[in-house]
């Protein structure tokens, strides 16, 4: 049996089927617009000059600087340079190419037989909606002009367009897919009478990665904020947000999570590694995804209101127990979101906010002080903060203890448990009942043991 070679498998079955720049795998190399010759100019990973170039379907980035460089860097090594991990590159590349990674018992002379070269439906819907964007330039032009995006920014976003469900299904069928395939992934919907419809009709389209390898679609109306009848954003009915949107568009900064897709794009266009979580907080599935990919620190940008506070607490509770040090970037009252700041040309402010991020421990301590600094403290909120503090990573716990002490809100819960225990006994409650009450109220267990003396 011939020994399986991952490099040979990628060269033969994967690289010819992908465009690593269009798939955003090489963002860290600052790729430019594709030239007439078909290549992408970008930074050479070997010599760090902007003279490298990459052809779609190729497995290498080449550099023409013969005397000082002249090296060819594999896509694998280039992705390592762009901060991907060894453990994830193979599966990411195979998923993008629509190729099933060989299983251990297939990694022999017949390894090539695991793929038939067919395009996955997720790749097909991307190709279809991209083509529709070219065929219907009006909506994209409206979108660009209304939001003030440059041609370069729109090109980097690579958004598509959804014309009608009938046309989408027709093109999917032409590529070998069925109605059931399309309905299962929410690309089209049925109205119960055999007709087709979709809330994505006439919208600018984005692609949310999905655990099964096939992107789901989200759509935005080209202009305006929408109303009760026409929502500004629509998401495919089968879309799960377990994988943060734009996570793979890596930058050299800390990962920053925001709720909305356009806010995530604003961070990306500001050269910040931003991703959308699609909700007010980082959920447990997203936290597990980040942890599995080696993320050790993350920042969550939230509004400076009660909804933002609740979202921050939930994110901390999802991430910190998994060993992900969490930071909060609270936007001040009335302050613009990331999208508004970017479009107003305030990119420096976004970078400043990232620099001034607040560790979860400090954030909890300061919120604790604000809840105590009122005539009638919200005991439920205070208890929630203390319970969350028990879940912090060692780094964040040190910060919480430090700032809680500095702000005068650090409580000795062992002492408080002892005081409660004594008060309960003085009221005539039995010993066992008092122990149970203290445990229920404080989480501390009080035990009384008799010391035995030998001899």
Coordinates of C-alpha atoms in Angstrom, one line a residue:
X1 CA 0.0 0.0 0.0
X2 CA 1.3 3.4 -1.0
X3 CA 1.8 5.7 2.0
X4 CA -0.7 8.6 2.1
X5 CA 0.7 12.0 1.5
X6 CA -1.4 15.0 2.6
X7 CA 0.7 17.4 0.5
X8 CA 0.2 15.3 -2.6
X9 CA -3.5 14.9 -1.9
X10 CA -3.9 18.7 -1.6
X11 CA -1.9 19.3 -4.7
X12 CA -3.9 16.8 -6.8
X13 CA -7.4 17.1 -5.4
X14 CA -7.8 20.4 -3.5
X15 CA -5.6 23.3 -4.8
X16 CA -6.9 23.1 -8.4
X17 CA -10.5 23.6 -7.2
X18 CA -10.0 26.6 -4.9
X19 CA -9.2 30.3 -5.2
X20 CA -7.4 30.9 -1.9
X21 CA -7.7 34.7 -2.2
X22 CA -11.4 34.7 -3.0
X23 CA -12.0 32.3 -0.1
X24 CA -10.2 34.8 2.2
X25 CA -7.5 32.4 3.3
X26 CA -4.7 34.8 2.5
X27 CA -6.1 38.1 3.9
X28 CA -3.1 38.5 6.1
X29 CA -1.0 38.9 2.9
X30 CA -3.0 42.0 1.8
X31 CA -4.0 40.6 -1.7
X32 CA -4.9 43.1 -4.3
X33 CA -7.5 43.0 -7.2
X34 CA -6.9 40.2 -9.7
X35 CA -4.8 41.3 -12.6
X36 CA -5.7 40.9 -16.3
X37 CA -3.3 38.0 -16.4
X38 CA -5.3 36.2 -13.7
X39 CA -3.0 36.5 -10.8
X40 CA -3.4 38.2 -7.4
X41 CA -0.5 40.5 -6.3
X42 CA 0.1 40.1 -2.6
X43 CA 2.8 40.1 0.1
X44 CA 5.4 37.3 -0.2
X45 CA 5.4 35.3 3.1
X46 CA 9.1 34.6 2.6
X47 CA 10.6 38.0 2.1
X48 CA 7.7 40.2 3.2
X49 CA 7.8 42.4 0.2
X50 CA 4.7 43.2 -1.9
X51 CA 6.0 41.4 -4.9
X52 CA 4.4 38.0 -4.5
X53 CA 1.7 36.7 -6.8
X54 CA -0.8 33.8 -6.7
X55 CA -2.8 32.2 -9.5
X56 CA -6.2 30.6 -8.5
X57 CA -5.9 26.8 -8.7
X58 CA -2.2 26.9 -7.8
X59 CA -0.7 25.4 -4.7
X60 CA 1.9 28.1 -4.3
X61 CA 2.6 31.8 -3.9
X62 CA 5.6 32.8 -6.0
X63 CA 8.0 35.7 -5.7
X64 CA 10.0 37.0 -8.7
X65 CA 12.8 38.6 -6.6
X66 CA 15.4 36.1 -7.9
X67 CA 18.4 37.6 -6.1
X68 CA 17.0 38.2 -2.7
X69 CA 14.1 35.8 -2.6
X70 CA 12.6 33.9 -5.6
X71 CA 10.9 31.4 -3.2
X72 CA 7.6 29.6 -3.7
X73 CA 5.5 29.3 -0.6
X74 CA 2.8 26.6 -0.4
X75 CA -0.7 27.7 0.4
X76 CA -0.4 25.6 3.6
X77 CA 2.6 27.6 4.8
X78 CA 1.0 30.8 3.7
X79 CA -2.1 30.0 5.8
X80 CA 0.2 29.3 8.8
X81 CA 1.7 32.8 8.2
X82 CA -1.9 34.1 8.3
X83 CA -2.4 32.6 11.8
X84 CA -4.3 29.4 10.9
X85 CA -3.4 26.4 13.0
X86 CA -1.9 23.2 11.6
X87 CA -4.8 21.2 12.9
X88 CA -7.5 23.1 11.0
X89 CA -5.9 23.9 7.6
X90 CA -6.4 20.5 6.0
X91 CA -10.1 20.3 6.8
X92 CA -10.7 23.9 5.8
X93 CA -9.1 23.5 2.4
X94 CA -11.0 20.2 1.7
X95 CA -14.3 21.8 2.7
X96 CA -13.7 24.8 0.4
X97 CA -12.8 22.5 -2.5
X98 CA -15.9 20.3 -1.9
X99 CA -13.6 17.3 -1.2
X100 CA -14.2 14.8 1.6
X101 CA -11.0 14.4 3.6
X102 CA -9.7 10.8 3.4
X103 CA -10.5 8.7 6.5
X104 CA -7.7 6.8 8.1
X105 CA -8.6 3.5 6.5
X106 CA -8.7 5.3 3.1
X107 CA -5.3 6.9 3.3
X108 CA -3.6 4.4 1.0
X109 CA -3.3 3.9 -2.7
X110 CA -7.0 4.5 -3.2
X111 CA -7.2 7.7 -1.3
X112 CA -8.1 9.7 -4.4
X113 CA -11.3 7.7 -4.9
X114 CA -13.0 9.5 -1.9
X115 CA -13.8 12.5 -4.1
X116 CA -15.6 12.6 -7.4
X117 CA -14.8 16.2 -8.2
X118 CA -18.4 17.4 -7.8
X119 CA -19.1 20.9 -6.6
X120 CA -20.9 21.0 -3.2
X121 CA -24.2 22.7 -3.1
X122 CA -22.8 25.4 -0.7
X123 CA -20.2 26.2 -3.4
X124 CA -22.8 26.2 -6.1
X125 CA -25.1 28.7 -4.3
X126 CA -22.1 31.0 -3.9
X127 CA -21.3 30.8 -7.6
X128 CA -25.0 31.3 -8.5
X129 CA -25.5 34.4 -6.3
X130 CA -22.2 35.9 -7.4
X131 CA -23.2 35.5 -11.0
X132 CA -26.6 37.1 -10.2
X133 CA -24.8 40.1 -8.7
X134 CA -23.1 40.6 -12.0
X135 CA -26.3 40.2 -13.9
X136 CA -28.2 42.6 -11.7
X137 CA -25.8 45.4 -11.0
X138 CA -28.5 47.9 -10.0
X139 CA -29.1 46.7 -6.4
X140 CA -25.4 46.4 -5.6
X141 CA -24.8 49.9 -7.0
X142 CA -27.6 51.2 -4.8
X143 CA -26.1 49.4 -1.8
X144 CA -22.7 50.8 -2.4
X145 CA -23.7 54.4 -3.0
X146 CA -26.1 54.4 0.0
X147 CA -23.4 53.2 2.3
X148 CA -20.5 55.1 0.8
X149 CA -18.3 52.0 0.1
X150 CA -15.4 52.3 -2.3
X151 CA -15.0 49.9 -5.2
X152 CA -12.1 48.2 -3.3
X153 CA -14.3 47.7 -0.2
X154 CA -17.2 46.2 -2.1
X155 CA -14.8 44.0 -4.0
X156 CA -13.3 42.7 -0.7
X157 CA -16.7 41.9 0.7
X158 CA -17.7 39.7 -2.3
X159 CA -21.4 39.9 -1.5
X160 CA -23.9 38.3 -3.9
X161 CA -27.5 38.9 -5.0
X162 CA -30.6 36.8 -4.8
X163 CA -33.1 37.4 -7.7
X164 CA -36.0 35.0 -7.2
X165 CA -36.3 31.5 -5.7
X166 CA -37.5 30.1 -9.1
X167 CA -34.4 31.3 -10.8
X168 CA -32.1 30.1 -7.9
X169 CA -33.7 26.6 -8.0
X170 CA -33.5 26.4 -11.8
X171 CA -29.7 27.1 -11.7
X172 CA -29.2 24.6 -8.8
X173 CA -31.0 21.9 -10.7
X174 CA -28.8 22.7 -13.8
X175 CA -25.9 21.9 -11.5
X176 CA -27.4 18.5 -10.4
X177 CA -29.1 19.5 -7.2
X178 CA -32.7 18.8 -6.2
X179 CA -35.5 20.8 -4.7
X180 CA -35.1 18.9 -1.4
X181 CA -31.4 19.8 -1.4
X182 CA -32.2 23.5 -1.7
X183 CA -35.1 23.4 0.8
X184 CA -33.0 21.6 3.4
X185 CA -30.4 24.4 3.4
X186 CA -33.0 27.2 3.2
X187 CA -31.9 28.4 -0.3
X188 CA -35.6 28.3 -1.3
X189 CA -38.8 27.7 0.7
X190 CA -42.2 26.1 -0.2
X191 CA -45.5 27.8 0.6
X192 CA -47.5 24.6 1.2
X193 CA -49.2 24.7 -2.2
X194 CA -46.2 23.6 -4.2
X195 CA -45.1 27.2 -4.9
X196 CA -41.7 28.6 -4.1
X197 CA -40.8 31.7 -2.1
X198 CA -37.9 33.2 -0.2
X199 CA -37.4 36.1 2.2
X200 CA -34.1 36.7 0.5
X201 CA -35.7 37.8 -2.8
X202 CA -34.2 41.0 -4.1
X203 CA -31.6 41.2 -1.4
X204 CA -27.8 41.6 -1.2
X205 CA -26.5 38.2 -0.1
X206 CA -23.8 37.1 2.4
X207 CA -22.6 33.6 3.3
X208 CA -22.7 32.3 6.8
X209 CA -20.4 29.3 7.4
X210 CA -22.2 26.2 8.6
X211 CA -21.0 23.1 10.5
X212 CA -22.0 20.8 7.6
X213 CA -19.7 22.6 5.2
X214 CA -22.4 24.3 3.2
X215 CA -22.8 28.0 3.7
X216 CA -26.3 29.4 4.7
X217 CA -27.5 32.7 3.3
X218 CA -28.3 36.0 4.9
X219 CA -29.7 39.0 3.1
X220 CA -30.0 42.7 3.4
X221 CA -32.3 45.1 1.5
X222 CA -30.1 47.3 -0.8
X223 CA -31.1 50.6 0.8
X224 CA -32.9 51.8 3.9
X225 CA -33.7 50.5 7.3
X226 CA -36.8 48.5 6.5
X227 CA -40.1 48.5 8.5
X228 CA -42.5 46.0 10.1
X229 CA -43.4 44.5 6.7
X230 CA -39.9 44.5 5.2
X231 CA -37.2 43.6 7.6
X232 CA -33.7 45.1 7.0
X233 CA -32.1 41.7 7.5
X234 CA -33.3 38.1 6.7
X235 CA -31.5 34.9 7.5
X236 CA -32.0 31.5 5.9
X237 CA -34.4 29.4 7.9
X238 CA -31.9 26.6 8.5
X239 CA -29.0 28.9 9.4
X240 CA -27.2 28.0 12.7
X241 CA -24.8 30.5 14.1
X242 CA -22.5 28.0 15.7
X243 CA -19.6 29.3 13.6
X244 CA -19.0 33.1 13.9
X245 CA -19.4 34.9 10.6
X246 CA -16.1 36.0 9.0
X247 CA -14.1 34.1 11.5
X248 CA -11.8 32.8 8.7
X249 CA -11.0 36.4 7.6
X250 CA -8.1 36.6 9.9
X251 CA -6.2 39.8 10.7
X252 CA -3.2 40.3 13.0
X253 CA -5.3 41.7 15.8
X254 CA -7.3 40.2 18.7
X255 CA -10.6 38.6 17.6
X256 CA -13.5 41.1 18.1
X257 CA -17.1 39.8 18.2
X258 CA -20.0 42.0 17.3
X259 CA -23.7 41.2 16.7
X260 CA -24.3 42.4 13.2
X261 CA -22.8 41.2 9.9
X262 CA -22.2 44.8 8.6
X263 CA -20.5 45.7 11.9
X264 CA -18.2 42.7 11.4
X265 CA -17.4 43.8 7.9
X266 CA -16.7 47.3 9.2
X267 CA -14.0 45.9 11.6
X268 CA -12.6 43.8 8.8
X269 CA -12.4 46.8 6.4
X270 CA -10.7 48.7 9.3
X271 CA -8.0 45.9 9.4
X272 CA -9.4 44.4 12.6
X273 CA -10.2 40.7 12.9
X274 CA -13.9 41.0 13.4
X275 CA -16.7 38.5 13.3
X276 CA -20.4 38.5 13.8
X277 CA -22.2 36.3 16.3
X278 CA -25.7 37.2 15.2
X279 CA -27.0 37.8 18.7
X280 CA -26.4 39.9 21.8
X281 CA -23.9 37.4 23.2
X282 CA -21.3 34.8 22.3
X283 CA -23.3 31.6 22.7
X284 CA -22.0 28.3 24.1
X285 CA -21.6 26.7 20.6
X286 CA -19.6 29.6 19.3
X287 CA -17.4 29.6 22.4
X288 CA -16.7 25.8 21.9
X289 CA -15.9 26.5 18.2
X290 CA -13.4 29.2 19.2
X291 CA -11.9 27.0 22.0
X292 CA -11.4 24.1 19.6
X293 CA -9.5 26.4 17.2
X294 CA -7.0 27.5 19.8
X295 CA -8.5 30.9 20.6
X296 CA -7.3 32.0 24.0
X297 CA -8.5 35.6 24.1
X298 CA -11.5 37.4 22.6
X299 CA -13.2 40.8 22.8
X300 CA -16.9 41.5 22.6
X301 CA -18.1 44.9 21.5
X302 CA -21.4 45.8 23.2
X303 CA -23.8 48.7 23.6
X304 CA -23.5 50.7 26.8
X305 CA -27.1 49.9 27.9
X306 CA -28.8 47.1 29.9
X307 CA -29.0 44.9 26.8
X308 CA -25.3 45.3 26.2
X309 CA -24.6 44.5 29.9
X310 CA -26.7 41.3 29.7
X311 CA -24.9 40.3 26.5
X312 CA -21.5 40.9 28.1
X313 CA -22.3 38.8 31.1
X314 CA -23.6 35.9 28.9
X315 CA -20.5 36.1 26.7
X316 CA -18.2 35.9 29.8
X317 CA -20.2 32.9 31.1
X318 CA -19.8 31.1 27.8
X319 CA -16.1 31.8 27.2
X320 CA -14.3 32.1 30.5
X321 CA -15.0 28.6 31.8
X322 CA -13.5 27.2 28.5
X323 CA -10.2 29.1 29.2
X324 CA -10.9 32.0 26.8
X325 CA -9.9 35.2 28.5
X326 CA -12.8 37.6 27.6
X327 CA -12.6 41.3 27.1
X328 CA -15.5 43.8 26.8
X329 CA -15.5 46.9 24.6
X330 CA -18.5 48.9 25.9
X331 CA -19.7 51.6 23.5
X332 CA -20.7 54.8 25.3
X333 CA -24.2 56.1 25.5
X334 CA -25.3 57.4 22.1
X335 CA -22.0 56.2 20.5
X336 CA -22.0 55.0 16.9
X337 CA -21.6 51.3 16.3
X338 CA -18.6 49.8 14.4
X339 CA -20.3 50.2 11.0
X340 CA -21.2 53.9 11.5
X341 CA -17.7 54.6 12.8
X342 CA -16.0 53.0 9.8
X343 CA -18.2 54.7 7.3
X344 CA -17.6 58.1 9.0
X345 CA -13.9 57.6 8.5
X346 CA -13.2 57.0 12.3
X347 CA -11.1 53.9 11.8
X348 CA -8.6 55.2 14.4
X349 CA -11.4 55.2 17.0
X350 CA -12.1 51.6 16.4
X351 CA -8.5 50.7 16.9
X352 CA -8.4 52.9 20.0
X353 CA -11.5 51.1 21.4
X354 CA -9.8 47.7 20.9
X355 CA -6.6 49.0 22.6
X356 CA -8.7 50.2 25.6
X357 CA -10.7 46.9 25.9
X358 CA -11.6 45.9 29.5
X359 CA -10.9 42.5 30.9
X360 CA -13.9 40.6 32.1
X361 CA -12.8 40.7 35.7
X362 CA -12.4 44.5 35.8
X363 CA -15.7 44.9 33.9
X364 CA -17.5 42.8 36.5
X365 CA -16.0 44.7 39.4
X366 CA -16.9 48.1 37.9
X367 CA -20.5 46.9 37.1
X368 CA -20.7 45.6 40.7
X369 CA -19.7 49.0 42.0
X370 CA -22.4 50.7 39.8
X371 CA -25.1 48.4 41.3
X372 CA -24.0 49.1 44.8
X373 CA -23.8 52.9 44.2
X374 CA -27.6 53.3 44.2
X375 CA -30.2 53.9 46.9
X376 CA -31.8 50.4 46.2
X377 CA -29.2 47.9 45.0
X378 CA -30.4 45.2 42.5
X379 CA -29.6 42.1 44.5
X380 CA -30.4 39.8 41.7
X381 CA -27.9 41.5 39.4
X382 CA -25.3 41.6 42.1
X383 CA -25.7 37.9 42.8
X384 CA -25.3 37.2 39.0
X385 CA -22.0 39.1 39.0
X386 CA -20.6 37.1 41.9
X387 CA -21.8 33.9 40.3
X388 CA -20.1 34.8 37.0
X389 CA -16.9 35.8 38.9
X390 CA -16.7 32.2 40.1
X391 CA -16.4 31.1 36.4
X392 CA -13.5 33.3 35.4
X393 CA -10.1 32.2 34.1
X394 CA -7.2 32.7 36.6
X395 CA -6.2 35.8 34.7
X396 CA -9.6 37.4 34.8
X397 CA -10.1 36.3 38.4
X398 CA -7.0 38.2 39.5
X399 CA -8.3 41.3 37.8
X400 CA -11.7 40.9 39.5
X401 CA -10.2 40.5 42.9
X402 CA -7.8 43.5 42.3
X403 CA -10.5 45.9 41.1
X404 CA -13.2 44.7 43.5
X405 CA -10.8 45.5 46.4
X406 CA -9.8 48.9 44.9
X407 CA -13.4 49.8 44.4
X408 CA -14.4 48.6 47.9
X409 CA -16.9 46.0 46.8
X410 CA -14.9 42.8 47.6
X411 CA -16.9 40.7 50.1
X412 CA -15.5 37.9 52.3
X413 CA -18.2 35.3 51.6
X414 CA -16.7 32.8 54.1
X415 CA -17.2 35.5 56.8
X416 CA -20.8 36.2 55.6
X417 CA -21.6 32.5 55.6
X418 CA -20.4 32.3 59.2
X419 CA -22.5 35.3 60.2
X420 CA -25.6 33.8 58.5
X421 CA -25.0 30.5 60.2
X422 CA -24.8 32.1 63.7
X423 CA -27.9 34.2 63.1
X424 CA -29.9 31.2 62.0
X425 CA -28.9 29.3 65.1
X426 CA -29.9 32.2 67.3
X427 CA -33.4 32.2 65.9
X428 CA -33.8 28.6 67.1
X429 CA -33.3 26.8 63.8
X430 CA -31.8 23.3 64.1
X431 CA -28.2 22.7 63.2
X432 CA -29.0 20.6 60.1
X433 CA -31.5 23.2 58.9
X434 CA -29.0 26.0 59.4
X435 CA -26.2 24.1 57.5
X436 CA -28.7 23.5 54.6
X437 CA -29.8 27.1 54.5
X438 CA -26.3 28.5 54.4
X439 CA -25.3 26.1 51.6
X440 CA -28.4 27.1 49.6
X441 CA -27.9 30.8 50.1
X442 CA -24.1 31.1 49.9
X443 CA -22.8 27.9 48.4
X444 CA -20.6 27.3 51.4
X445 CA -20.7 24.1 53.4
X446 CA -20.3 24.3 57.2
X447 CA -19.2 21.2 59.0
X448 CA -18.6 20.6 62.7
X449 CA -16.2 17.8 63.6
X450 CA -14.9 16.6 66.9
X451 CA -11.2 16.4 67.1
X452 CA -10.0 13.0 68.3
X453 CA -6.9 12.7 70.5
X454 CA -4.8 9.7 70.3
X455 CA -4.1 8.0 73.7

